[in-house]
Short mmCIF file of C-alpha atoms in Angstrom, two decimals:
data_model
loop_
_atom_site.label_atom_id
_atom_site.label_comp_id
_atom_site.label_asym_id
_atom_site.label_seq_id
_atom_site.Cartn_x
_atom_site.Cartn_y
_atom_site.Cartn_z
CA MET A 1435 27.67 26.27 18.11
CA THR A 1436 24.12 27.48 17.58
CA ILE A 1437 21.33 26.09 15.42
CA THR A 1438 18.58 28.48 14.39
CA VAL A 1439 15.15 27.47 13.09
CA GLY A 1440 12.50 30.15 12.73
CA GLU A 1441 12.64 32.33 15.85
CA ARG A 1442 14.28 29.63 17.99
CA ARG A 1443 18.01 29.39 18.58
CA VAL A 1444 19.51 26.46 20.46
CA GLU A 1445 22.99 25.41 21.47
CA GLY A 1446 24.25 22.19 19.91
CA ALA A 1447 27.17 19.98 20.91
CA ALA A 1448 29.80 18.93 18.39
CA ASP A 1449 28.68 15.29 18.44
CA GLN A 1450 24.95 16.01 18.12
CA THR A 1451 22.86 15.83 14.99
CA VAL A 1452 20.62 18.76 14.08
CA LEU A 1453 17.59 16.68 15.07
CA GLU A 1454 18.93 15.69 18.48
CA ALA A 1455 19.94 19.26 19.36
CA LEU A 1456 16.51 20.62 18.45
CA LEU A 1457 14.53 17.87 20.17
CA ARG A 1458 16.56 18.17 23.36
CA ALA A 1459 15.64 21.85 23.43
CA GLY A 1460 11.95 21.00 22.98
CA VAL A 1461 11.85 22.37 19.42
CA TRP A 1462 9.55 20.20 17.29
CA MET A 1463 10.50 18.98 13.89
CA PRO A 1464 9.26 16.00 11.87
CA ASN A 1465 11.01 12.73 12.72
CA SER A 1466 10.21 9.06 12.30
CA CYS A 1467 12.88 6.40 11.67
CA ASN A 1468 15.90 8.47 12.81
CA GLN A 1469 18.05 6.11 10.73
CA GLY A 1470 18.21 8.19 7.56
CA THR A 1471 15.91 5.88 5.61
CA CYS A 1472 12.48 7.57 5.62
CA GLY A 1473 13.30 11.19 4.74
CA THR A 1474 10.73 12.58 7.19
CA CYS A 1475 13.24 14.96 8.78
CA LYS A 1476 14.57 16.43 5.52
CA LEU A 1477 15.15 20.17 5.87
CA GLN A 1478 16.76 23.15 4.16
CA VAL A 1479 20.15 24.46 5.30
CA VAL A 1480 19.75 28.23 4.98
CA SER A 1481 23.22 29.20 6.13
CA GLY A 1482 26.27 27.41 7.45
CA GLU A 1483 27.48 23.92 6.57
CA VAL A 1484 26.65 20.44 7.80
CA ASP A 1485 28.41 17.09 7.65
CA HIS A 1486 25.95 14.66 6.02
CA ARG A 1487 27.79 11.69 7.55
CA ASP A 1488 26.02 8.43 6.61
CA SER A 1489 22.98 9.97 4.87
CA PRO A 1490 21.93 7.37 2.24
CA LEU A 1491 22.01 8.57 -1.34
CA ASP A 1492 18.61 7.01 -2.06
CA THR A 1493 17.09 9.18 0.71
CA LEU A 1494 19.16 12.33 0.13
CA THR A 1495 20.43 12.53 -3.45
CA ALA A 1496 23.53 14.36 -4.62
CA ASP A 1497 21.34 17.00 -6.28
CA GLU A 1498 19.46 17.56 -3.03
CA ARG A 1499 22.70 17.99 -1.12
CA GLU A 1500 23.87 20.49 -3.72
CA ALA A 1501 20.57 22.36 -3.26
CA GLY A 1502 21.21 22.64 0.48
CA LEU A 1503 18.92 19.89 1.76
CA ALA A 1504 19.92 17.65 4.65
CA LEU A 1505 18.57 14.85 6.81
CA ALA A 1506 18.35 16.30 10.32
CA CYS A 1507 18.76 12.88 11.96
CA GLN A 1508 22.14 12.37 10.24
CA ALA A 1509 23.58 15.86 9.62
CA ARG A 1510 25.94 17.45 12.13
CA PRO A 1511 26.59 21.20 11.97
CA CYS A 1512 30.13 22.27 11.16
CA GLY A 1513 29.53 25.63 12.89
CA ASP A 1514 26.67 28.05 13.50
CA THR A 1515 23.85 26.92 11.23
CA GLU A 1516 20.39 28.13 10.26
CA VAL A 1517 17.85 25.61 8.99
CA ALA A 1518 14.27 25.78 7.78
CA LEU A 1519 11.59 23.13 7.98
CA ARG A 1520 9.96 22.32 4.66
CA GLY A 1521 6.25 23.18 4.80
CA ALA A 1522 6.03 22.34 8.51
CA ASP A 1523 4.57 24.21 11.44
CA THR A 1524 7.58 25.73 13.20
CA GLY A 1525 5.36 26.86 16.08
CA ARG A 1526 4.71 23.33 17.37
CA THR A 1527 6.21 22.10 20.61
CA THR A 1528 7.27 18.63 21.65
CA HIS A 1529 8.32 16.66 24.69
CA PRO A 1530 12.04 17.35 25.14
CA LEU A 1531 14.38 14.50 24.25
CA ARG A 1532 16.15 13.18 27.34
CA ASP A 1533 18.84 10.75 28.42
CA LEU A 1534 17.18 7.98 30.42
CA THR A 1535 18.40 5.44 32.95
CA ALA A 1536 16.14 2.48 33.65
CA THR A 1537 16.09 -0.85 35.44
CA VAL A 1538 14.71 -4.02 33.87
CA THR A 1539 11.75 -4.96 36.10
CA ALA A 1540 10.20 -7.80 34.06
CA VAL A 1541 11.02 -10.08 31.12
CA GLU A 1542 8.07 -12.13 29.84
CA ASP A 1543 7.65 -14.39 26.82
CA ILE A 1544 4.19 -13.50 25.48
CA ALA A 1545 4.10 -15.16 22.03
CA ARG A 1546 6.28 -17.02 19.57
CA ASP A 1547 9.55 -15.07 19.29
CA THR A 1548 7.99 -12.14 21.17
CA ARG A 1549 8.83 -10.74 24.60
CA ARG A 1550 7.48 -8.03 26.84
CA ILE A 1551 10.21 -6.01 28.57
CA LEU A 1552 9.33 -3.60 31.37
CA LEU A 1553 11.76 -0.82 32.24
CA GLY A 1554 11.43 1.13 35.48
CA LEU A 1555 12.66 4.72 35.09
CA ASP A 1556 14.61 6.67 37.67
CA GLU A 1557 12.49 9.72 36.77
CA PRO A 1558 9.12 10.00 34.95
CA LEU A 1559 9.23 10.50 31.18
CA ALA A 1560 6.88 12.93 29.43
CA PHE A 1561 5.76 11.49 26.07
CA SER A 1562 2.70 10.98 23.88
CA ALA A 1563 1.13 7.55 23.34
CA GLY A 1564 2.64 5.98 20.23
CA GLN A 1565 6.19 7.37 20.55
CA TYR A 1566 9.32 5.26 21.01
CA VAL A 1567 12.64 5.18 22.83
CA GLU A 1568 16.14 4.17 21.75
CA LEU A 1569 17.97 1.67 23.92
CA VAL A 1570 21.76 1.55 24.08
CA VAL A 1571 22.83 -2.07 23.52
CA PRO A 1572 25.36 -2.94 26.26
CA GLY A 1573 28.93 -3.43 25.12
CA SER A 1574 28.28 -2.47 21.51
CA GLY A 1575 27.59 1.25 21.38
CA GLU A 1576 24.67 0.44 19.07
CA ARG A 1577 21.18 1.86 19.59
CA ARG A 1578 17.88 0.17 18.80
CA GLN A 1579 14.38 1.62 18.72
CA TYR A 1580 11.34 0.21 20.51
CA SER A 1581 7.82 1.62 20.58
CA LEU A 1582 6.06 2.26 23.86
CA ALA A 1583 2.82 0.41 24.62
CA ASN A 1584 2.12 2.92 27.41
CA THR A 1585 -0.33 5.75 27.82
CA ALA A 1586 1.17 9.09 28.81
CA GLU A 1587 0.02 8.58 32.41
CA GLU A 1588 2.14 5.41 32.67
CA ASP A 1589 5.36 7.40 32.80
CA LYS A 1590 7.50 5.49 35.32
CA VAL A 1591 7.52 1.94 33.85
CA LEU A 1592 7.94 1.61 30.08
CA GLU A 1593 6.42 -1.37 28.28
CA LEU A 1594 8.23 -2.67 25.16
CA HIS A 1595 7.24 -5.53 22.84
CA VAL A 1596 10.33 -7.12 21.31
CA ARG A 1597 10.45 -9.47 18.33
CA ARG A 1598 13.41 -11.83 18.06
CA VAL A 1599 15.57 -11.18 15.01
CA PRO A 1600 17.91 -14.16 14.36
CA ASP A 1601 21.44 -13.25 15.44
CA GLY A 1602 20.29 -9.67 16.11
CA ILE A 1603 22.69 -7.71 18.30
CA ALA A 1604 19.86 -6.23 20.33
CA SER A 1605 17.05 -8.76 20.22
CA ASP A 1606 18.59 -12.22 19.89
CA ARG A 1607 21.85 -11.70 21.77
CA TRP A 1608 20.64 -9.26 24.41
CA LEU A 1609 16.87 -9.03 24.99
CA PHE A 1610 16.35 -12.74 24.27
CA GLY A 1611 19.76 -13.65 25.65
CA SER A 1612 21.72 -12.06 28.44
CA VAL A 1613 19.15 -9.56 29.75
CA ALA A 1614 18.00 -10.10 33.34
CA VAL A 1615 15.71 -8.43 35.84
CA GLY A 1616 17.71 -5.83 37.74
CA ASP A 1617 19.94 -4.89 34.79
CA ARG A 1618 20.51 -1.17 34.24
CA VAL A 1619 19.69 0.16 30.79
CA GLU A 1620 20.62 3.43 29.11
CA ALA A 1621 18.20 5.01 26.63
CA ILE A 1622 17.03 8.26 25.06
CA GLY A 1623 13.49 9.38 24.34
CA PRO A 1624 10.83 10.15 23.48
CA LEU A 1625 11.10 10.07 19.68
CA GLY A 1626 8.78 9.89 16.69
CA ASP A 1627 5.74 11.68 15.27
CA PHE A 1628 3.48 8.60 15.26
CA HIS A 1629 1.41 9.47 18.30
CA VAL A 1630 -2.05 10.37 19.44
CA PRO A 1631 -2.87 14.11 19.14
CA GLY A 1632 -3.40 16.27 22.20
CA PRO A 1633 -6.84 16.17 23.83
CA GLU A 1634 -7.74 19.57 22.40
CA ALA A 1635 -7.33 18.19 18.86
CA ASP A 1636 -9.09 14.86 19.49
CA GLU A 1637 -12.66 15.09 18.23
CA GLY A 1638 -13.62 11.53 19.07
CA GLU A 1639 -13.85 10.36 15.44
CA PRO A 1640 -14.07 6.61 14.68
CA MET A 1641 -10.65 4.98 14.45
CA VAL A 1642 -9.23 1.94 12.70
CA LEU A 1643 -5.79 0.67 13.66
CA ILE A 1644 -3.76 -2.06 11.95
CA GLY A 1645 -0.62 -3.49 13.52
CA GLY A 1646 1.66 -6.12 12.04
CA GLY A 1647 3.50 -8.30 14.57
CA THR A 1648 4.98 -6.13 17.33
CA GLY A 1649 3.68 -3.14 15.40
CA LEU A 1650 0.81 -3.67 17.83
CA ALA A 1651 2.83 -2.03 20.64
CA PRO A 1652 2.24 1.69 19.97
CA LEU A 1653 -1.36 0.99 18.98
CA VAL A 1654 -2.06 -0.38 22.47
CA GLY A 1655 -1.22 2.98 24.03
CA ILE A 1656 -3.06 4.91 21.33
CA VAL A 1657 -6.24 2.81 21.67
CA ARG A 1658 -6.33 3.04 25.45
CA THR A 1659 -5.74 6.81 25.32
CA ALA A 1660 -8.47 7.31 22.69
CA LEU A 1661 -11.02 5.28 24.65
CA ALA A 1662 -10.20 7.02 27.92
CA ARG A 1663 -10.95 10.37 26.28
CA HIS A 1664 -14.09 9.23 24.43
CA PRO A 1665 -15.36 6.00 26.02
CA GLN A 1666 -18.17 5.53 23.46
CA ARG A 1667 -16.13 6.08 20.30
CA GLU A 1668 -15.93 3.40 17.62
CA VAL A 1669 -12.48 1.79 17.50
CA VAL A 1670 -11.46 -1.26 15.48
CA LEU A 1671 -8.02 -2.76 16.06
CA TYR A 1672 -6.62 -5.39 13.67
CA HIS A 1673 -3.57 -7.43 14.63
CA GLY A 1674 -1.91 -9.20 11.72
CA VAL A 1675 0.45 -12.13 12.46
CA ARG A 1676 1.41 -15.44 10.84
CA GLY A 1677 -0.39 -17.82 13.19
CA SER A 1678 -2.23 -18.10 16.49
CA ALA A 1679 1.08 -18.72 18.28
CA ASP A 1680 2.05 -15.14 17.45
CA LEU A 1681 -0.99 -13.52 19.09
CA TYR A 1682 -0.71 -11.98 22.53
CA ASP A 1683 -2.54 -9.80 25.06
CA LEU A 1684 -5.93 -11.26 24.09
CA ALA A 1685 -7.21 -10.87 27.66
CA ARG A 1686 -6.28 -7.19 27.62
CA PHE A 1687 -8.39 -6.60 24.54
CA GLU A 1688 -11.28 -8.63 25.93
CA GLU A 1689 -11.29 -6.32 28.95
CA LEU A 1690 -11.29 -3.25 26.71
CA ALA A 1691 -14.20 -4.64 24.70
CA ALA A 1692 -16.17 -5.36 27.87
CA ALA A 1693 -15.64 -1.80 29.11
CA HIS A 1694 -16.17 -0.03 25.77
CA PRO A 1695 -19.00 -1.26 23.52
CA GLY A 1696 -17.56 0.58 20.51
CA PHE A 1697 -14.23 -1.26 20.65
CA ARG A 1698 -13.54 -4.36 18.57
CA PHE A 1699 -10.34 -6.42 18.34
CA VAL A 1700 -9.80 -8.54 15.21
CA PRO A 1701 -6.90 -11.05 15.10
CA VAL A 1702 -5.87 -11.87 11.50
CA LEU A 1703 -3.67 -14.87 10.69
CA SER A 1704 -1.91 -14.99 7.32
CA ASP A 1705 -1.00 -18.71 7.59
CA GLU A 1706 -4.27 -20.02 9.03
CA PRO A 1707 -7.91 -19.98 7.81
CA ASP A 1708 -10.92 -18.33 9.45
CA ASP A 1709 -11.87 -19.95 12.74
CA ALA A 1710 -15.46 -19.32 13.85
CA ARG A 1711 -14.75 -20.82 17.28
CA THR A 1712 -12.18 -18.17 18.13
CA SER A 1713 -13.19 -15.26 15.84
CA TYR A 1714 -9.73 -15.41 14.24
CA ARG A 1715 -9.73 -14.27 10.60
CA GLY A 1716 -7.51 -15.70 7.89
CA GLY A 1717 -5.57 -13.58 5.39
CA PHE A 1718 -4.10 -10.11 5.70
CA PRO A 1719 -5.45 -7.39 7.99
CA THR A 1720 -5.65 -4.74 5.28
CA ASP A 1721 -7.86 -7.02 3.16
CA VAL A 1722 -10.04 -7.93 6.15
CA PHE A 1723 -10.54 -4.22 6.85
CA VAL A 1724 -11.76 -3.66 3.29
CA ASP A 1725 -14.20 -6.55 3.70
CA ASP A 1726 -15.45 -5.25 7.05
CA VAL A 1727 -15.81 -1.51 6.43
CA ALA A 1728 -17.90 -0.12 3.57
CA SER A 1729 -16.83 3.50 4.16
CA ALA A 1730 -14.19 5.04 6.41
CA ARG A 1731 -15.09 8.62 5.54
CA GLY A 1732 -14.49 10.72 8.66
CA TRP A 1733 -12.42 7.99 10.35
CA SER A 1734 -8.77 8.27 11.33
CA GLY A 1735 -6.42 5.43 10.41
CA TRP A 1736 -3.30 4.18 12.16
CA LEU A 1737 -0.79 1.76 10.61
CA CYS A 1738 2.30 0.25 12.22
CA GLY A 1739 4.39 -2.65 11.00
CA PRO A 1740 6.50 -3.81 8.04
CA PRO A 1741 6.63 -1.39 5.08
CA PRO A 1742 4.58 -3.61 2.69
CA MET A 1743 1.77 -3.87 5.24
CA VAL A 1744 1.80 -0.13 5.89
CA GLU A 1745 1.72 0.67 2.17
CA ALA A 1746 -1.14 -1.79 1.63
CA GLY A 1747 -2.97 -0.19 4.55
CA VAL A 1748 -2.69 3.29 3.05
CA ARG A 1749 -4.21 1.99 -0.18
CA ALA A 1750 -6.98 0.20 1.72
CA PHE A 1751 -7.84 3.31 3.75
CA LYS A 1752 -7.99 5.51 0.67
CA ARG A 1753 -10.12 2.88 -1.09
CA ARG A 1754 -12.62 3.26 1.74
CA ARG A 1755 -12.60 7.07 1.37
CA MET A 1756 -10.47 7.97 4.38
CA ALA A 1757 -9.00 11.47 4.12
CA PRO A 1758 -5.21 11.33 3.55
CA ARG A 1759 -4.62 13.85 6.35
CA LEU A 1760 -6.18 11.39 8.81
CA ILE A 1761 -3.88 8.50 7.85
CA HIS A 1762 -1.00 8.02 10.30
CA ARG A 1763 1.77 5.51 9.65
CA GLU A 1764 4.90 4.05 11.22
CA LYS A 1765 7.08 1.63 9.26
CA PHE A 1766 9.27 -0.93 10.99
CA THR A 1767 12.30 -1.87 8.93
CA PRO A 1768 12.74 -5.66 8.89
CA ALA A 1769 16.30 -5.74 10.21
CA ASP A 1770 18.01 -5.70 13.58
CA SER A 1771 19.80 -2.59 12.35
CA ALA A 1772 16.81 -0.31 12.84
CA GLN A 1773 13.49 -0.17 14.65
CA GLU A 1774 12.69 -3.57 16.14
CA ALA A 1775 9.34 -3.14 17.86
#
């Protein structure tokens, strides 16, 4: 069957969603959670029919279905189908979605209930810093999403930061349980629109980034990419966690600060007070940002973590006069059933 969007026509398999078929062909369309919960990939079905499968009613209402809307990450075409993106640039391109085979090369505990997993790929993966991959959980058929901490040049060994979710099929039972160096892992990627723009669109503006927990992962790749392009740019990275036991990669950020005078890393601990000896700040990172920055006009903002933190960050950025078009966000759902890192 064929799927047509704009002037592009691609072949889709019977078991593929609209989103997967388009991304595998290198046709860009908005996508974020790929679980049917965010609505980013909502599109118009111009002709043909789709099976909405498990599309949640609170993301795609009955009235919207009747009006021909669909969630591309859930909908499967029932035959030849034409779709239209809603107010999006159909001329954009993307890194094609691929099936990946990798080998676990390292498993490292880096903080309380947090692990770094390194996956060596059989073939390099083209992606943009900030994107994520889906891992197939062995023996379950389930898939789980993990952001990449890599820059685009680090395309043979993928770095994932994994938070333990109690009794989670992927994290607790597998990546904190049976996983071992040498294991083979199946995955697909890259996915997601939360990523650094291409060098031609990067003007070197000041940046502020706020990550909650392992929401730090994609920000690591974004920060390192931004500083490599514009070594003197101003970049402030806030990492919000519960306590000092949850912090990690402090030496990495010290090295970045030593090499780039405009870079500053600010650890923020919700369960501990300010500590002048360590430069740790108490409270929530979005509030600390408001205290630190009088105006963010002309800055770009990057938010990754639990939905309440991301929503608070958007409000904080707007309060400091950041243009909405420069606010980028990625929400991690707080369950083992969706994006975990």
